[in-house]
Amino acid sequence: GENVEQHPSTLSVQEGDSAVIKCTYSDSASNYFPWYKQELGKGPQLIIDIRSNVGEKKDQRIAVTLNKTAKHFSLHITETQPEDSAVYFCAASKGGNYQLIWGAGTKLIIKP
Amino acid sequence: SAVISQKPSRDICQRGTSLTIQCQVDSQVTMMFWYRQQPGQSLTLIATANQGSEATYESGFVIDKFPISRPNLTFSTLTVSNMSPEDSSIYLCSVLSPGAYEQYFGPGTRLTVT
C-alpha cells in the first residue's frame, strides 16, 4: 500500500535560519500533498498544500516543492521564528475522497 | 476553512466504561473522519463517516469498539467502548472541504483511561 516517509524526525535550527523537511511517497497515483502544523495540545492545522500539476507553491515564509519523478516533496520555512516550533506532518493522497497517508512527523525546534 | 469543535476537550475515564466524543462543524460537509493519535505518534484513521450511510472502518478498528453516528451534515459522534488503558490517546475529527481536497481538523479530545 501507499507509504509516506518523512525526515528528519527532529530538526533544530537557529532563529532566523531556514528549515527544510522532506517526504517521499510510494504511490505514483498520489496527486495531493498537504503539510500540517501541530502545536502542543492542538489539532493539526493545514499550512500549505500542493497538487501534482505544479512544482512549487509559496505562501509568505513557507514553500512546498514537488518532484513527481523522484516522488518526493519538501517543506521550506525561511526566516524561522519561535512560533514556528511545532510538529510538522506531511501527507499524500490520490485526492478527493481518498484518505490521506501520513508521514511520521518532524519536531521542529527553533533555538533563540 | 471550516470551524470544527469537539467535546469534551479532555477526559479521564475508568477502564470498562464508554465515552462519546462529539464533533460539530460550522458548515455542511459530506465527509467526516475520525482519527486516533497516540502520544508522540502520527495520525491513524479510524473511520470515515458519510451522512446517510454506515461508517467505513479501517483495518484494526471495528464498529463494536468504535461506534460512529452521523445524523446530519454538521455533526458526528465517536464512542470509545469498553475502554482499556491502551485506548488512552488523542481522538481527532476532521472534515473534507466540499468539492476540494483539503481536510480540516478539530482541536482533539485527550482521553486518559485508568
Short mmCIF file of C-alpha atoms in Angstrom, two decimals:
data_model
loop_
_atom_site.label_atom_id
_atom_site.label_comp_id
_atom_site.label_asym_id
_atom_site.label_seq_id
_atom_site.Cartn_x
_atom_site.Cartn_y
_atom_site.Cartn_z
CA GLY A 1 0.00 0.00 0.00
CA GLU A 2 0.88 3.68 -0.08
CA ASN A 3 3.65 4.74 2.24
CA VAL A 4 4.99 8.18 3.13
CA GLU A 5 8.41 8.58 4.73
CA GLN A 6 9.33 11.83 6.46
CA HIS A 7 12.77 13.10 7.52
CA PRO A 8 14.21 14.23 9.80
CA SER A 9 12.26 13.20 12.89
CA THR A 10 13.70 16.17 14.80
CA LEU A 11 15.15 19.39 13.38
CA SER A 12 16.76 22.10 15.45
CA VAL A 13 17.59 25.41 13.76
CA GLN A 14 18.71 28.82 14.90
CA GLU A 15 16.08 31.53 14.85
CA GLY A 16 16.25 33.34 11.53
CA ASP A 17 17.70 30.37 9.66
CA SER A 18 15.81 28.18 7.18
CA ALA A 19 14.31 24.76 7.85
CA VAL A 20 13.66 22.02 5.31
CA ILE A 21 11.60 18.88 5.90
CA LYS A 22 11.45 16.14 3.26
CA CYS A 23 8.92 13.45 2.43
CA THR A 24 8.85 10.65 -0.10
CA TYR A 25 5.79 8.75 -1.25
CA SER A 26 5.40 5.38 -2.90
CA ASP A 27 2.17 5.56 -4.93
CA SER A 28 2.73 7.33 -8.24
CA ALA A 29 -1.03 7.93 -8.45
CA SER A 30 -0.85 10.35 -5.50
CA ASN A 31 -1.68 13.85 -6.63
CA TYR A 32 -2.29 15.89 -3.49
CA PHE A 33 0.34 16.72 -0.87
CA PRO A 34 -0.62 18.77 2.20
CA TRP A 35 1.50 19.89 5.11
CA TYR A 36 0.12 20.27 8.62
CA LYS A 37 1.48 22.04 11.68
CA GLN A 38 0.51 20.70 15.08
CA GLU A 39 1.23 22.76 18.15
CA LEU A 40 1.20 21.18 21.59
CA GLY A 41 -2.33 20.45 22.74
CA LYS A 42 -3.95 21.39 19.42
CA GLY A 43 -5.27 19.68 16.33
CA PRO A 44 -3.28 19.66 13.07
CA GLN A 45 -3.52 22.88 11.08
CA LEU A 46 -3.26 22.86 7.28
CA ILE A 47 -0.49 25.32 6.41
CA ILE A 48 0.15 24.70 2.73
CA ASP A 49 -0.61 22.10 0.09
CA ILE A 50 0.35 21.33 -3.48
CA ARG A 51 -1.20 19.36 -6.29
CA SER A 52 0.73 17.31 -8.78
CA ASN A 53 0.16 19.74 -11.64
CA VAL A 54 2.56 22.28 -10.12
CA GLY A 55 6.15 22.02 -8.96
CA GLU A 56 6.27 24.73 -6.31
CA LYS A 57 3.94 26.81 -4.20
CA LYS A 58 4.80 29.63 -1.84
CA ASP A 59 2.92 31.44 0.91
CA GLN A 60 4.97 34.14 2.63
CA ARG A 61 7.76 32.33 4.55
CA ILE A 62 6.53 28.87 3.68
CA ALA A 63 7.04 27.00 0.41
CA VAL A 64 6.48 23.48 -0.80
CA THR A 65 8.28 21.84 -3.73
CA LEU A 66 7.27 18.66 -5.53
CA ASN A 67 9.38 16.35 -7.66
CA LYS A 68 6.99 13.86 -9.24
CA THR A 69 9.73 11.91 -10.97
CA ALA A 70 11.56 11.25 -7.72
CA LYS A 71 8.29 11.05 -5.75
CA HIS A 72 9.34 13.43 -3.09
CA PHE A 73 8.15 16.77 -1.76
CA SER A 74 9.61 19.21 0.73
CA LEU A 75 8.52 21.96 3.09
CA HIS A 76 10.73 25.03 3.28
CA ILE A 77 10.41 27.59 6.07
CA THR A 78 12.55 30.71 5.77
CA GLU A 79 13.44 33.26 8.46
CA THR A 80 12.26 30.91 11.19
CA GLN A 81 10.65 32.39 14.29
CA PRO A 82 9.95 30.93 17.75
CA GLU A 83 6.29 30.42 16.86
CA ASP A 84 7.36 28.02 14.10
CA SER A 85 8.27 25.49 16.80
CA ALA A 86 5.81 22.60 16.41
CA VAL A 87 5.43 19.14 14.92
CA TYR A 88 5.01 19.15 11.14
CA PHE A 89 3.31 16.34 9.24
CA CYS A 90 3.34 15.67 5.53
CA ALA A 91 0.68 13.59 3.83
CA ALA A 92 -0.24 12.29 0.40
CA SER A 93 -3.44 11.19 -1.25
CA LYS A 94 -4.99 10.47 -4.60
CA GLY A 95 -7.28 13.39 -3.94
CA GLY A 96 -10.97 13.78 -3.37
CA ASN A 97 -12.46 11.00 -1.31
CA TYR A 98 -9.21 9.11 -0.93
CA GLN A 99 -7.72 9.03 2.53
CA LEU A 100 -4.58 10.89 3.50
CA ILE A 101 -1.48 8.78 4.08
CA TRP A 102 0.59 10.44 6.78
CA GLY A 103 4.29 10.83 7.43
CA ALA A 104 5.66 10.16 10.91
CA GLY A 105 6.14 13.83 11.74
CA THR A 106 9.05 16.19 12.31
CA LYS A 107 9.56 18.07 15.55
CA LEU A 108 10.92 21.49 14.63
CA ILE A 109 12.76 23.34 17.39
CA ILE A 110 13.70 26.99 16.88
CA LYS A 111 16.63 27.99 19.08
CA PRO A 112 16.70 31.64 20.21
CA SER B 1 -11.89 26.69 6.02
CA ALA B 2 -14.40 25.03 8.35
CA VAL B 3 -14.54 25.71 12.08
CA ILE B 4 -14.70 22.45 14.00
CA SER B 5 -15.36 21.94 17.69
CA GLN B 6 -15.08 18.80 19.78
CA LYS B 7 -16.50 17.87 23.15
CA PRO B 8 -15.13 17.01 25.61
CA SER B 9 -11.68 18.53 25.17
CA ARG B 10 -10.27 16.01 27.62
CA ASP B 11 -11.46 13.31 29.97
CA ILE B 12 -10.16 10.76 32.42
CA CYS B 13 -12.17 7.55 32.40
CA GLN B 14 -12.11 4.24 34.20
CA ARG B 15 -11.47 1.04 32.33
CA GLY B 16 -14.57 -0.79 31.18
CA THR B 17 -16.60 2.38 30.67
CA SER B 18 -17.51 4.17 27.43
CA LEU B 19 -17.03 7.75 26.27
CA THR B 20 -18.85 9.52 23.46
CA ILE B 21 -16.98 12.31 21.67
CA GLN B 22 -18.91 14.93 19.76
CA CYS B 23 -17.77 16.78 16.64
CA GLN B 24 -19.61 19.87 15.40
CA VAL B 25 -18.85 21.74 12.15
CA ASP B 26 -19.99 25.26 11.29
CA SER B 27 -20.97 24.31 7.72
CA GLN B 28 -22.43 21.34 5.92
CA VAL B 29 -19.91 18.72 4.85
CA THR B 30 -20.34 15.33 3.25
CA MET B 31 -17.30 13.54 4.57
CA MET B 32 -16.10 13.48 8.15
CA PHE B 33 -13.24 11.44 9.53
CA TRP B 34 -12.22 10.16 12.93
CA TYR B 35 -8.53 9.73 13.76
CA ARG B 36 -6.54 8.47 16.70
CA GLN B 37 -3.17 9.96 17.62
CA GLN B 38 -1.17 8.21 20.28
CA PRO B 39 1.37 10.28 22.22
CA GLY B 40 4.27 11.37 20.03
CA GLN B 41 2.90 9.50 17.03
CA SER B 42 1.35 10.28 13.69
CA LEU B 43 -2.35 10.13 12.88
CA THR B 44 -4.20 6.87 12.29
CA LEU B 45 -7.55 6.88 10.52
CA ILE B 46 -10.25 5.06 12.46
CA ALA B 47 -13.20 5.51 10.10
CA THR B 48 -14.88 7.67 7.50
CA ALA B 49 -18.39 8.88 8.32
CA ASN B 50 -20.67 9.93 5.50
CA GLN B 51 -24.10 11.29 6.27
CA GLY B 52 -26.83 8.81 5.46
CA SER B 53 -24.63 5.73 5.29
CA GLU B 54 -22.78 3.41 7.59
CA ALA B 55 -19.30 4.45 8.62
CA THR B 56 -16.39 2.78 6.85
CA TYR B 57 -13.78 1.41 9.26
CA GLU B 58 -10.08 0.98 8.63
CA SER B 59 -8.22 -2.24 9.30
CA GLY B 60 -7.82 -2.82 13.01
CA PHE B 61 -10.90 -0.83 14.04
CA VAL B 62 -14.35 -2.36 14.50
CA ILE B 63 -17.81 -0.93 14.92
CA ASP B 64 -18.43 -2.66 18.23
CA LYS B 65 -15.44 -0.88 19.77
CA PHE B 66 -15.82 2.49 17.99
CA PRO B 67 -19.46 3.04 17.02
CA ILE B 68 -20.00 6.21 15.00
CA SER B 69 -23.12 8.23 14.35
CA ARG B 70 -23.62 10.82 11.59
CA PRO B 71 -27.15 12.15 11.99
CA ASN B 72 -26.73 15.22 9.76
CA LEU B 73 -24.24 17.16 7.66
CA THR B 74 -22.76 19.15 10.55
CA PHE B 75 -22.43 16.64 13.39
CA SER B 76 -20.90 13.28 14.26
CA THR B 77 -20.10 11.26 17.34
CA LEU B 78 -17.47 8.63 18.07
CA THR B 79 -17.91 6.31 21.04
CA VAL B 80 -14.94 4.53 22.57
CA SER B 81 -16.48 1.45 24.19
CA ASN B 82 -15.32 -0.80 27.00
CA MET B 83 -12.18 1.27 27.41
CA SER B 84 -8.78 -0.03 28.43
CA PRO B 85 -5.57 1.93 29.16
CA GLU B 86 -4.47 1.20 25.57
CA ASP B 87 -7.27 3.49 24.38
CA SER B 88 -5.55 6.46 26.02
CA SER B 89 -4.95 8.74 23.08
CA ILE B 90 -5.99 11.91 21.30
CA TYR B 91 -9.09 11.49 19.17
CA LEU B 92 -9.50 13.93 16.30
CA CYS B 93 -12.31 14.59 13.90
CA SER B 94 -11.75 16.18 10.53
CA VAL B 95 -13.84 17.22 7.56
CA LEU B 96 -13.23 17.22 3.84
CA SER B 97 -13.79 20.60 2.29
CA PRO B 98 -16.74 20.23 -0.13
CA GLY B 99 -15.62 19.88 -3.72
CA ALA B 100 -11.98 20.14 -2.71
CA TYR B 101 -9.10 18.13 -1.33
CA GLU B 102 -8.42 19.98 1.91
CA GLN B 103 -9.05 18.34 5.28
CA TYR B 104 -9.55 20.44 8.37
CA PHE B 105 -9.21 19.19 11.92
CA GLY B 106 -10.89 19.81 15.21
CA PRO B 107 -8.86 20.54 18.37
CA GLY B 108 -8.96 16.94 19.56
CA THR B 109 -10.17 15.07 22.63
CA ARG B 110 -7.49 13.92 25.04
CA LEU B 111 -8.57 10.67 26.64
CA THR B 112 -6.84 9.01 29.56
CA VAL B 113 -8.06 5.61 30.71
CA THR B 114 -7.07 4.48 34.19
#
